[in-house]
Amino acid sequence: MNRLLSDHGFTLADNPGSAGAQDYGPEQAAVLNAEGLRAARAEISSWPDYAPTPLISLPGLARAAGIADLYYKDEGGRFGLGSFKPLGGAYAVMRVIGAEIQRITGKHITSTDLLARRHADIVAGITVCAATDGNHGRSVAWGARMFGCRCVIYLNEAVTPGREAAIAAYGAEIRRVPGSFDDAVRAASDTAVTEGWHVVPDTAAGGNIGASGDVMQGYALLADEAVAQLPPATRPSHLFVQAGVGGLAAAVCGQFWQAFGADRPVTVTVEPTNADCWNRSFSAGAPVVVTGDIDSLMAGLSCGEISPISWPVLKVGAHASMTIPDQAAADTMRLLADADTGDRPVVGGESGVAGLAGFLLASQDTDARARLGLDETSIVVVVGSEGDTDPDTYREIVGRSGDQVRADAKSWGRA
Ligand SMILES: Cc1ncc(COP(=O)(O)O)c(C=O)c1O
């Protein structure tokens, strides 16, 4: 077994509530289902520049990690926003506007109607708002601009200026809030109530269910694409997905579960060491809030509170949970960019590589391999949920810009 990452401490815990080999049930289908996916796919695939993101095979890394195949769903190119997030935030903006137009006119509208600026007068009077670590706000602001409504984005103190600038570039008004991401979530929902705005959260924390179900259903499209992109008759054995509030992990877990039934992959959530709300919730058998310093290099995963609508899916859908330190994410970003194992170089951002980092740490640990059933026949899928969404941080960590790595990737194999 090769050692791909330095020996950073990680934890691996079984989820005592895991349903193991059960079928996808009504409790899960109430959150994510085939009809919801069909609706999300119909809308999102009609947006300008929609294309499935690539599912990249990394045979060199797979060999080095002692498994059969490793697939990386690379969300770095999604709609030019650098992450998977527009699938959720912008789709939920579309649904909010659609519901408002239906309420006022009684008419059902589609993205195509909005892009043609039908009902532009009503849309211009709508304000959507959201709290964000960066990527979600960017996707809500992008959706608001695409469909023509106003947008206000709440950022907590730790969000970098690079991420703020990326959101402001889509014309959103930015408001800074002292404290953590969870404080920004509360500020956004409180203001939405007083101002009559529509909050578009990526978490249902604080009872804020609203649009967060649409956000998750939109995310499920990436998992649906990935299932279709696997080579014919391929059954993945393992899925490692990073969790912040858990929307992404629940959507991916739920979609693979619906696609593969009881024979679905062993599903492992991956979180930063100090923002391990899923790890703690699994072991308590109920949602647990993590307080104190939850900041992490993996900014999108720095969450202390799970999203309650993800719970019905992950409480039984996740087989195990891992926590990993920031250095493991940084090492994995370099590993993907340098591609010393002979694979095509890939640009993966801090939160984006966390699932892969978790898998690599588990793959080089004899006990973790045995507990998860990882061996030379395993077929592992990970979600590369972002590229260089914060270009300065990316360059600092990797030593080269994302553009340079992308240029290396283009010339790869042409030697
Ligand atoms: C790049 C990236 N990956 C993963 C996540 C985690 O998603 P969730 O909060 O839905 O668990 C986020 C959240 O912002 C993110 O930005």
mmCIF file of C-alpha atoms and ligand atoms in Angstrom, residues 84-85 133 135 219 242-248 300-301 351 385-386, ligand 1:
data_model
loop_
_atom_site.group_PDB
_atom_site.id
_atom_site.type_symbol
_atom_site.label_atom_id
_atom_site.label_comp_id
_atom_site.label_asym_id
_atom_site.label_seq_id
_atom_site.Cartn_x
_atom_site.Cartn_y
_atom_site.Cartn_z
ATOM 1 C CA PHE A 84 -21.676 22.461 -7.956
ATOM 2 C CA LYS A 85 -23.617 25.166 -6.174
ATOM 3 C CA ASP A 133 -19.540 30.826 3.011
ATOM 4 C CA ASN A 135 -20.214 29.358 -3.111
ATOM 5 C CA TYR A 219 -27.791 19.049 -6.355
ATOM 6 C CA GLN A 242 -17.901 15.926 2.009
ATOM 7 C CA ALA A 243 -20.528 17.398 4.324
ATOM 8 C CA GLY A 244 -21.118 20.929 5.509
ATOM 9 C CA VAL A 245 -24.790 21.228 6.400
ATOM 10 C CA GLY A 246 -25.238 17.941 4.529
ATOM 11 C CA GLY A 247 -27.291 19.007 1.503
ATOM 12 C CA LEU A 248 -24.728 17.786 -1.012
ATOM 13 C CA GLY A 300 -17.751 25.287 2.567
ATOM 14 C CA LEU A 301 -17.660 22.605 5.256
ATOM 15 C CA SER A 351 -13.744 21.930 0.181
ATOM 16 C CA SER A 385 -17.410 19.847 -5.523
ATOM 17 C CA GLU A 386 -15.333 22.920 -6.437
HETATM 18 C C1 LIG B 1 -17.333 23.420 -2.511
HETATM 19 C C2 LIG B 1 -18.301 22.898 -1.504
HETATM 20 N N1 LIG B 1 -18.331 21.588 -1.261
HETATM 21 C C3 LIG B 1 -19.175 21.058 -0.361
HETATM 22 C C4 LIG B 1 -20.048 21.865 0.349
HETATM 23 C C5 LIG B 1 -20.934 21.239 1.370
HETATM 24 O O1 LIG B 1 -22.273 21.271 0.990
HETATM 25 P P1 LIG B 1 -23.394 21.161 2.118
HETATM 26 O O2 LIG B 1 -23.273 22.376 2.978
HETATM 27 O O3 LIG B 1 -24.661 21.083 1.361
HETATM 28 O O4 LIG B 1 -23.086 19.942 2.909
HETATM 29 C C6 LIG B 1 -20.058 23.242 0.126
HETATM 30 C C7 LIG B 1 -20.972 24.122 0.853
HETATM 31 O O5 LIG B 1 -20.962 25.307 0.724
HETATM 32 C C8 LIG B 1 -19.162 23.780 -0.817
HETATM 33 O O6 LIG B 1 -19.101 25.097 -1.075
#
